[in-house]
Coordinates of C-alpha atoms in Angstrom, one line a residue:
M1 CA 93.5 106.5 62.5
R2 CA 91.4 103.9 60.6
L3 CA 89.3 101.5 62.9
G4 CA 87.7 98.3 61.6
V5 CA 84.9 96.8 63.7
L6 CA 83.5 93.1 63.1
G7 CA 80.1 92.8 64.3
G8 CA 77.1 95.4 64.3
G9 CA 75.4 94.5 67.6
P10 CA 75.1 97.2 70.4
G11 CA 78.7 96.9 71.5
G12 CA 80.4 97.5 67.9
L13 CA 77.7 100.4 67.0
F14 CA 78.2 102.0 70.3
F15 CA 82.1 101.8 70.2
A16 CA 82.2 103.0 66.5
T17 CA 79.9 106.1 67.2
L18 CA 81.7 107.3 70.4
A19 CA 85.1 106.6 68.6
K20 CA 84.0 108.9 65.6
R21 CA 82.3 111.6 67.7
S22 CA 85.4 111.6 70.0
Q23 CA 87.7 112.5 67.0
P24 CA 85.8 113.1 64.1
G25 CA 88.9 112.5 62.0
R26 CA 89.0 108.8 62.8
E27 CA 88.0 106.7 59.8
V28 CA 85.5 104.0 61.4
H29 CA 84.0 101.1 59.5
V30 CA 81.7 98.5 60.9
F31 CA 81.1 95.1 59.2
E32 CA 77.8 93.2 60.1
R33 CA 76.7 90.1 58.1
H34 CA 73.0 90.7 58.7
E35 CA 70.7 93.3 57.1
P36 CA 70.2 96.3 59.5
A37 CA 66.4 95.1 60.2
R38 CA 67.3 91.8 61.1
T39 CA 68.1 90.6 64.6
F40 CA 67.5 88.0 67.1
G41 CA 65.8 87.8 70.5
F42 CA 63.3 90.2 71.7
G43 CA 64.5 92.7 74.6
V44 CA 67.5 93.9 76.4
V45 CA 67.6 94.9 80.2
F46 CA 69.6 97.7 81.7
S47 CA 70.0 98.5 85.3
D48 CA 69.4 102.2 86.7
R49 CA 73.1 102.1 87.3
T50 CA 73.9 101.2 83.8
L51 CA 71.5 103.7 82.3
A52 CA 73.0 106.5 84.3
G53 CA 76.4 105.4 82.8
L54 CA 75.0 105.6 79.3
E55 CA 73.4 108.9 80.1
A56 CA 76.9 110.3 81.0
V57 CA 78.4 109.6 77.7
D58 CA 75.5 109.8 75.4
P59 CA 72.4 111.8 76.8
G60 CA 70.5 111.7 73.4
L61 CA 70.8 107.8 73.3
H62 CA 69.7 107.7 77.0
E63 CA 66.7 109.8 76.3
A64 CA 65.5 107.9 73.5
M65 CA 66.0 104.5 75.0
V66 CA 63.9 105.7 78.1
A67 CA 61.2 107.0 75.6
E68 CA 61.1 103.7 73.8
G69 CA 61.3 101.4 76.6
T70 CA 59.9 100.4 80.0
H71 CA 60.9 100.7 83.6
W72 CA 60.3 99.0 86.7
E73 CA 61.4 98.7 90.5
Q74 CA 60.0 95.4 91.6
I75 CA 60.9 91.8 90.7
E76 CA 58.1 89.4 91.1
V77 CA 58.4 85.6 91.7
R78 CA 55.4 83.5 91.1
L79 CA 54.7 79.7 92.0
R80 CA 52.0 77.4 93.2
G81 CA 49.5 80.4 92.9
E82 CA 51.5 82.6 95.1
R83 CA 53.2 85.8 94.4
Y84 CA 56.3 87.5 96.1
G85 CA 57.8 90.7 95.2
C86 CA 61.2 92.4 96.0
G87 CA 61.8 96.0 95.2
G88 CA 64.8 98.2 95.1
N89 CA 65.6 96.8 91.6
G90 CA 65.6 99.6 89.3
M91 CA 65.7 98.3 85.6
G92 CA 64.7 99.4 82.2
A93 CA 64.2 97.3 79.0
L94 CA 63.5 97.9 75.4
R95 CA 63.2 96.0 72.2
R96 CA 66.6 94.6 70.9
S97 CA 65.6 95.9 67.3
T98 CA 64.5 99.4 68.6
L99 CA 68.1 99.5 70.3
L100 CA 69.8 98.6 67.1
G101 CA 67.7 101.0 65.3
L102 CA 68.8 104.1 67.4
L103 CA 72.5 102.9 67.4
E104 CA 72.6 102.5 63.7
R105 CA 71.2 106.1 63.3
S106 CA 73.8 107.3 65.5
A107 CA 76.4 105.7 63.9
T108 CA 75.5 107.0 60.5
E109 CA 74.9 110.4 61.7
A110 CA 78.5 110.3 63.2
G111 CA 79.9 109.5 59.9
V112 CA 80.7 105.9 60.6
V113 CA 80.7 103.8 57.4
L114 CA 78.2 100.7 58.0
H115 CA 78.7 97.4 55.7
S116 CA 75.7 95.4 56.3
G117 CA 74.2 92.2 54.7
R118 CA 77.5 90.4 53.8
T119 CA 79.9 88.2 55.6
V120 CA 83.5 89.4 56.0
R121 CA 86.3 87.2 57.1
P122 CA 88.6 88.4 59.9
E123 CA 91.5 88.0 57.3
D124 CA 89.6 90.4 54.8
V125 CA 89.6 93.2 57.5
L126 CA 93.0 92.5 58.8
E127 CA 94.4 93.1 55.3
D128 CA 92.6 96.2 54.6
G129 CA 95.0 98.7 56.1
F130 CA 93.3 99.3 59.6
D131 CA 95.2 100.6 62.5
L132 CA 93.1 98.7 65.0
V133 CA 90.7 95.7 64.5
V134 CA 87.7 95.4 67.0
G135 CA 86.2 92.2 67.6
A136 CA 82.4 92.7 68.6
D137 CA 81.3 89.7 66.7
G138 CA 79.5 88.1 69.6
T139 CA 79.9 84.7 71.6
H140 CA 80.6 82.9 68.3
S141 CA 83.5 85.2 67.4
A142 CA 85.1 84.7 64.3
L143 CA 87.8 87.0 65.1
R144 CA 88.5 85.2 68.5
G145 CA 88.4 82.0 66.8
R146 CA 91.1 83.0 64.2
F147 CA 93.5 83.7 67.0
A148 CA 92.2 81.4 69.6
S149 CA 95.5 80.3 71.0
A150 CA 96.6 83.8 71.5
F151 CA 93.3 85.0 73.4
G152 CA 93.4 81.8 75.4
A153 CA 89.8 81.5 75.4
E154 CA 88.1 79.4 77.9
V155 CA 84.6 78.1 77.7
A156 CA 82.2 76.4 80.3
T157 CA 78.9 75.0 79.2
A158 CA 75.9 75.0 81.7
R159 CA 73.7 71.9 82.2
A160 CA 70.6 73.6 82.0
R161 CA 68.5 74.5 78.8
F162 CA 67.0 77.6 77.8
V163 CA 65.0 79.0 74.9
W164 CA 64.6 82.7 74.1
L165 CA 60.8 83.6 73.2
G166 CA 58.6 86.6 73.2
T167 CA 54.8 87.1 73.9
T168 CA 52.4 89.9 73.6
C169 CA 51.2 89.3 77.3
P170 CA 51.9 92.6 79.2
F171 CA 54.1 91.7 82.3
P172 CA 54.5 94.6 84.7
G173 CA 58.1 94.1 85.3
L174 CA 60.6 91.3 85.5
T175 CA 58.8 88.4 86.6
F176 CA 59.8 85.0 87.4
L177 CA 57.4 81.9 86.8
H178 CA 57.6 78.5 87.8
E179 CA 55.5 75.6 86.8
Q180 CA 55.7 71.8 87.3
D181 CA 54.8 69.2 84.6
P182 CA 55.2 65.5 84.9
A183 CA 58.4 65.9 83.0
G184 CA 59.8 68.2 85.4
V185 CA 60.1 72.0 86.5
F186 CA 60.2 74.9 84.0
A187 CA 60.9 78.5 84.8
V188 CA 60.5 81.8 82.9
H189 CA 62.2 85.1 82.9
A190 CA 59.5 87.5 81.6
Y191 CA 59.8 91.3 81.2
P192 CA 58.1 94.1 79.1
V193 CA 60.2 95.7 76.4
G194 CA 57.9 98.2 75.1
G195 CA 55.6 98.3 72.0
G196 CA 53.1 95.7 73.5
L197 CA 56.0 93.0 73.6
S198 CA 57.5 91.0 76.4
T199 CA 60.5 88.8 76.6
F200 CA 59.9 85.1 77.8
I201 CA 62.8 83.2 78.4
V202 CA 62.2 79.6 79.5
E203 CA 64.8 77.5 81.3
T204 CA 64.6 73.9 82.8
D205 CA 67.0 71.2 83.5
E206 CA 68.2 68.4 80.7
A207 CA 66.3 65.7 82.2
A208 CA 63.1 67.7 82.0
W209 CA 63.8 69.0 78.5
E210 CA 64.3 65.4 77.1
A211 CA 61.2 64.0 78.9
A212 CA 58.8 66.5 77.4
G213 CA 60.1 65.8 74.2
L214 CA 61.3 69.3 73.6
D215 CA 64.8 68.0 72.5
Q216 CA 63.3 67.0 69.3
D217 CA 62.6 70.7 68.2
G218 CA 65.3 71.6 65.8
V219 CA 65.8 75.1 64.0
E220 CA 63.4 74.7 61.0
D221 CA 63.6 77.0 58.2
G222 CA 66.2 79.0 60.2
E223 CA 63.5 80.8 62.1
G224 CA 63.1 78.4 65.1
A225 CA 59.4 77.3 64.4
L226 CA 59.6 74.8 67.6
P227 CA 56.5 72.9 66.7
R228 CA 56.7 70.9 70.0
T229 CA 57.7 73.6 72.4
L230 CA 55.4 76.3 71.8
P231 CA 52.2 74.2 72.3
F232 CA 54.0 72.7 75.4
L233 CA 54.8 76.0 76.9
E234 CA 51.4 77.7 76.2
H235 CA 49.6 75.3 77.8
L236 CA 52.1 74.8 81.0
F237 CA 51.8 78.7 81.5
A238 CA 48.5 79.5 80.4
E239 CA 47.4 81.0 83.6
H240 CA 50.1 83.6 83.3
L241 CA 49.9 84.2 79.5
G242 CA 46.1 84.9 79.7
G243 CA 45.3 83.9 76.3
H244 CA 48.4 85.5 74.6
R245 CA 50.5 83.5 72.3
L246 CA 54.3 82.9 72.3
L247 CA 56.5 84.2 69.4
V248 CA 59.9 83.1 67.8
N249 CA 62.5 85.1 66.4
R250 CA 65.6 82.7 65.5
S251 CA 64.6 80.9 68.7
R252 CA 66.2 77.6 69.6
W253 CA 66.8 75.7 72.8
S254 CA 70.5 76.1 73.9
S255 CA 72.8 75.8 76.9
F256 CA 74.4 78.9 78.3
V257 CA 78.0 79.3 77.4
T258 CA 80.3 81.2 79.9
R259 CA 83.4 82.3 78.0
R260 CA 86.6 83.9 79.3
A261 CA 89.5 85.1 77.6
A262 CA 93.3 85.2 79.0
R263 CA 94.0 88.2 76.8
W264 CA 91.5 90.6 75.4
W265 CA 94.0 91.9 73.0
V266 CA 96.7 90.5 70.6
V267 CA 99.0 91.9 67.7
A268 CA 98.1 90.0 64.4
G269 CA 101.1 90.4 62.5
R270 CA 101.2 94.3 62.6
V271 CA 97.6 95.0 63.4
P272 CA 96.4 95.3 67.0
V273 CA 93.2 93.2 67.5
V274 CA 90.8 93.8 70.6
L275 CA 87.7 92.0 71.7
L276 CA 84.7 93.6 73.4
G277 CA 81.5 92.4 74.8
D278 CA 80.5 88.5 74.0
A279 CA 83.5 87.9 72.1
A280 CA 85.8 88.6 75.1
H281 CA 83.2 87.4 77.9
T282 CA 79.9 86.3 78.8
A283 CA 77.9 86.2 82.1
H284 CA 74.5 84.4 82.7
F285 CA 71.7 86.7 81.7
S286 CA 70.2 86.3 85.2
V287 CA 72.9 88.5 86.6
G288 CA 74.6 90.2 83.6
S289 CA 73.2 91.4 80.4
G290 CA 75.6 90.8 77.6
T291 CA 74.5 94.1 76.0
K292 CA 75.1 96.2 79.0
M293 CA 78.6 94.7 79.4
A294 CA 79.4 95.0 75.7
M295 CA 78.3 98.9 75.7
E296 CA 80.5 99.5 78.8
D297 CA 83.3 98.0 77.2
A298 CA 82.7 100.3 74.2
V299 CA 82.9 103.3 76.6
A300 CA 86.1 102.1 78.3
L301 CA 87.7 101.3 75.0
V302 CA 87.1 104.7 73.4
E303 CA 88.3 106.3 76.6
A304 CA 91.6 104.5 76.7
L305 CA 92.2 105.3 73.1
D306 CA 91.6 109.1 73.6
Q307 CA 93.8 108.8 76.9
H308 CA 96.7 107.2 75.0
P309 CA 96.9 109.0 71.5
G310 CA 99.8 107.4 69.3
D311 CA 100.2 104.5 71.5
L312 CA 97.6 101.6 70.6
E313 CA 99.3 99.1 72.9
A314 CA 99.1 101.3 75.9
A315 CA 95.7 102.2 75.2
L316 CA 94.8 98.5 75.0
R317 CA 96.5 97.6 78.0
A318 CA 94.5 100.4 79.9
Y319 CA 91.3 99.2 78.4
E320 CA 91.7 95.6 79.7
A321 CA 93.0 96.8 83.2
V322 CA 89.8 99.1 83.7
R323 CA 87.2 96.6 82.2
R324 CA 88.6 93.1 83.3
P325 CA 88.0 93.4 87.2
E326 CA 84.4 94.7 86.6
V327 CA 83.7 91.9 84.1
E328 CA 85.2 89.2 86.6
R329 CA 83.0 90.6 89.4
I330 CA 80.0 90.1 87.3
Q331 CA 80.9 86.7 86.1
A332 CA 81.7 85.7 89.9
A333 CA 78.2 86.9 90.7
A334 CA 76.8 85.1 87.6
R335 CA 78.3 81.4 88.4
P336 CA 76.4 80.9 91.7
S337 CA 73.2 82.4 89.9
L338 CA 73.6 80.0 87.0
A339 CA 74.1 77.2 89.5
W340 CA 70.7 78.1 90.8
W341 CA 69.1 77.7 87.4
E342 CA 70.8 74.4 86.6
H343 CA 69.0 73.1 90.1
F344 CA 66.1 75.1 90.7
G345 CA 63.7 72.2 90.4
R346 CA 64.9 70.7 93.7
A347 CA 64.3 74.0 95.5
Y348 CA 60.8 74.2 93.8
R349 CA 59.7 70.6 95.3
A350 CA 61.3 70.9 98.6
L351 CA 60.6 74.4 99.8
P352 CA 57.5 76.2 100.7
P353 CA 56.8 79.2 98.4
W354 CA 57.7 81.9 100.8
Q355 CA 61.1 80.2 101.3
F356 CA 61.7 79.3 97.7
A357 CA 61.2 83.1 97.0
Y358 CA 64.1 84.2 99.4
H359 CA 66.0 81.1 98.2
F360 CA 65.8 82.6 94.8
F361 CA 66.7 86.3 95.6
T362 CA 69.8 85.2 97.7
R363 CA 71.0 82.9 94.8
S364 CA 73.9 85.5 94.2
L365 CA 73.8 87.8 97.2
P366 CA 73.7 87.6 101.1
E367 CA 70.9 88.8 103.2
S368 CA 72.5 92.0 104.1
R369 CA 72.6 93.2 100.6
L370 CA 69.1 92.0 99.9
R371 CA 67.8 94.0 102.9
R372 CA 69.3 97.3 101.4
R373 CA 67.1 96.7 98.4
D374 CA 63.8 95.8 100.3
S375 CA 63.8 95.4 104.0
G376 CA 60.2 94.7 103.9
F377 CA 60.5 91.6 101.8
V378 CA 63.4 90.3 104.1
D379 CA 61.2 91.2 107.4
A380 CA 58.4 89.4 105.9
T381 CA 60.4 86.2 105.4
H382 CA 61.8 86.2 108.8
A383 CA 58.1 86.7 110.2
R384 CA 57.1 83.5 108.3
W385 CA 60.1 81.7 109.7
R386 CA 59.4 82.7 113.3
A387 CA 55.6 81.6 112.7
V388 CA 56.8 78.3 111.9
H389 CA 59.8 77.7 114.3
G390 CA 59.0 80.0 117.1
A391 CA 62.3 82.1 117.0
R392 CA 64.6 83.7 114.9
P393 CA 66.4 81.6 112.4
L394 CA 69.8 81.3 114.2
A395 CA 68.0 80.9 117.7
S396 CA 65.8 78.2 116.3
S397 CA 66.4 75.2 118.1
L398 CA 66.8 71.7 116.2
R399 CA 66.5 68.0 117.1
L400 CA 69.3 65.6 116.3
G401 CA 68.0 62.0 117.3
D402 CA 67.7 62.4 120.9
R403 CA 69.7 65.4 121.2
R404 CA 68.8 69.1 121.2
V405 CA 70.7 72.0 119.3
P406 CA 69.6 75.4 120.9
G407 CA 70.6 77.2 117.9
R408 CA 71.7 77.0 114.1
L409 CA 75.1 78.3 114.6
V410 CA 77.3 75.6 116.2
E411 CA 81.0 74.9 116.7
V412 CA 82.7 72.1 115.0
R413 CA 85.8 70.5 116.9
G414 CA 87.5 67.9 114.5
D415 CA 84.8 65.6 113.5
A416 CA 82.4 66.5 116.2
V417 CA 79.9 69.3 116.8
V418 CA 80.1 71.0 120.2
L419 CA 76.5 71.1 122.0
P420 CA 76.0 72.3 125.5
D421 CA 75.6 68.7 126.9
G422 CA 78.8 67.4 125.2
L423 CA 80.1 66.5 121.8
L424 CA 78.2 65.1 119.1
P425 CA 80.7 62.7 117.2
L426 CA 79.9 62.6 113.5
R427 CA 81.6 59.3 112.6
N428 CA 81.0 57.2 115.4
R429 CA 77.9 54.7 115.7
P430 CA 76.0 55.5 119.0
A431 CA 75.1 51.9 119.6
P432 CA 75.6 48.6 117.8
G433 CA 73.5 48.0 114.8
R434 CA 72.6 51.6 114.4
G435 CA 73.9 54.0 111.7
P436 CA 76.3 56.7 112.2
W437 CA 75.3 59.9 113.8
G438 CA 76.8 61.7 111.0
L439 CA 78.2 61.5 107.4
V440 CA 81.2 63.8 106.9
L441 CA 81.7 65.1 103.2
D442 CA 84.6 67.0 101.9
A443 CA 83.3 69.3 99.0
P444 CA 85.5 69.4 95.9
S445 CA 87.8 72.1 95.1
G446 CA 85.9 72.5 91.6
E447 CA 82.6 71.9 90.1
E448 CA 83.8 69.1 88.1
G449 CA 84.1 67.0 91.3
L450 CA 80.5 67.4 92.5
G451 CA 79.2 64.4 90.6
E452 CA 81.6 62.0 92.6
A453 CA 80.9 63.9 95.8
Q454 CA 77.1 63.5 95.2
A455 CA 77.6 59.6 94.6
V456 CA 79.5 59.4 98.0
L457 CA 76.6 61.4 99.6
A458 CA 73.8 59.1 98.1
K459 CA 75.6 56.0 99.2
G460 CA 76.3 57.5 102.7
V461 CA 72.6 58.6 103.1
A462 CA 71.5 55.0 102.7
E463 CA 72.8 54.3 106.1
H464 CA 70.4 57.0 107.4
P465 CA 72.9 59.2 109.4
V466 CA 71.4 61.7 111.9
L467 CA 73.4 64.6 110.3
V468 CA 75.2 65.3 107.0
A469 CA 78.3 67.6 107.5
V470 CA 79.7 69.4 104.5
R471 CA 83.3 71.1 104.7
G472 CA 86.2 72.1 102.7
G473 CA 86.0 73.0 99.1
T474 CA 84.8 76.4 98.0
P475 CA 82.0 78.4 99.0
L476 CA 80.0 77.5 95.9
T477 CA 80.8 73.8 95.9
R478 CA 80.1 73.6 99.8
R479 CA 76.8 75.1 99.0
L480 CA 75.8 72.9 96.2
L481 CA 76.7 69.7 98.1
G482 CA 74.9 71.0 101.1
E483 CA 71.8 71.6 98.9
A484 CA 71.9 68.2 97.4
A485 CA 72.0 66.6 100.8
R486 CA 69.4 68.7 102.3
L487 CA 66.9 69.2 99.4
E488 CA 67.4 66.1 97.1
E489 CA 68.2 63.8 99.8
G490 CA 66.1 65.1 102.6
S491 CA 68.9 65.0 105.3
T492 CA 69.5 67.2 108.1
T493 CA 72.6 69.1 107.0
L494 CA 75.4 71.1 108.4
V495 CA 77.8 73.1 106.3
V496 CA 80.8 74.3 107.7
E497 CA 82.0 77.8 106.8
E498 CA 85.3 79.7 107.2
A499 CA 83.9 83.4 107.7
E500 CA 84.1 84.9 110.7
G501 CA 82.3 87.9 112.8
P502 CA 79.5 89.9 110.9
E503 CA 80.2 88.3 107.7
L504 CA 79.7 84.7 109.1
E505 CA 76.3 85.8 111.0
D506 CA 75.2 87.4 107.5
L507 CA 76.1 84.1 105.7
A508 CA 74.6 81.8 108.3
V509 CA 71.2 83.7 108.5
T510 CA 71.1 83.6 104.7
A511 CA 71.9 79.9 104.5
V512 CA 69.4 78.6 107.2
L513 CA 66.5 81.0 106.3
S514 CA 66.8 80.0 102.6
G515 CA 66.5 76.3 103.4
R516 CA 70.1 75.7 101.9
C517 CA 71.0 73.9 105.4
D518 CA 69.8 73.4 108.7
L519 CA 73.0 74.1 110.6
V520 CA 75.9 76.3 110.0
G521 CA 79.2 75.4 111.7
V522 CA 82.4 77.4 112.4
P523 CA 85.7 75.7 113.3
E524 CA 86.9 75.8 116.8
G525 CA 88.2 79.1 117.8
A526 CA 86.6 81.0 115.0
Q527 CA 85.2 84.8 116.1
R528 CA 81.3 84.2 115.9

């Protein structure tokens, strides 16, 4: 069998190596437009779980990655001079160039033929007599683009802006930095990658990016000189960098693009074509490493080919059936995390540092899962809440005008909140000349409707309602609209949820303790 691989990144090289080792009789070719020593970015991150999976299929590679890289258990959040750490997050990282060097050596030793330093069109590979063509050519995949209608590609572009930089500053582990400038709030994902180097990814919203004049930086001489960006960020994060400079490597400001493909494989003429890694799917780097997913795709594709000898279509069906659910799980977790990065400035401005840290760590998971990672961090956050409010989160009382709510989990009956002393109507005016008790908002079914919903919110808040109630939509749109009401408009906010039992309590504690809303409502008759 002859296999042609477009793209010599980690996914393509790992697939080629495993495919050749598994069946030495296979003829495997990898086509990469860049020279072997040339790469973009600085480091790549792997969870302990992913590293264990790599060790199971390639112990030698795993050993080399561990020897060349770094490892940590704790993630740290820094803002306003305070630091908060959350453990139980075993991760390792190494330089991307180091990983590529290890993979290129393994591929060559296995007998893979590497073609580097020249651009090869998909048509050229398809006409070269390969039995299977693998598209591992990244998020801008030429192969996927050649058959875009067949693959059914779906694209969503984030509103936040980010730039991928490096530094010689030795961060101890994954560290999130937050600083405010008159232009807006900027955040950094920093982590060590070995060899005295750290990755330094900066994110901000588009308004801050433009206000700081960073939108004027182009990709000068193809290397991303960033003459405005580097001095601005070095000054803003000077306390964290400790005199170290920022580095570029084909760095440029971008907006993250989430990609999905309706199909991961098609038959082009008589040649099966299959995608892996970023060519097939992407997930925001705050949750899912594209390199990790590409290498896991490679393992699954080789296993499928080995399990279905002589039947390529059955193998490709098996590959997609195994990998798609896991990728979709990661993308589902990445979406709320990405949404957090699109709006983190409002949480930074509205919340005290201890609550902001909890808000950050629960951006894509509930408290129950966070507690399994680091119960000490969760307990400390609860202690801070009790010190401020005098009771546990859901047992804390709240004043609504001249009414008192004894707890944060309440029943909602129609357009009214059920209180011990009677109903609190959310639409009626309590007296002539006064504003309504409440503003009821129906969250949209998709994120594209949030702009209109927030316009209705801003207009309604102008009448000074006692309470803003958000219901309907999806868990994410309810959360985002509720956060807009509380963190941007400063309104006391109720979010009506649909969960019941322990899941409801877990969700409610997370929402209240994180400052996403003040009250969580449940429909009448729901199990509490």
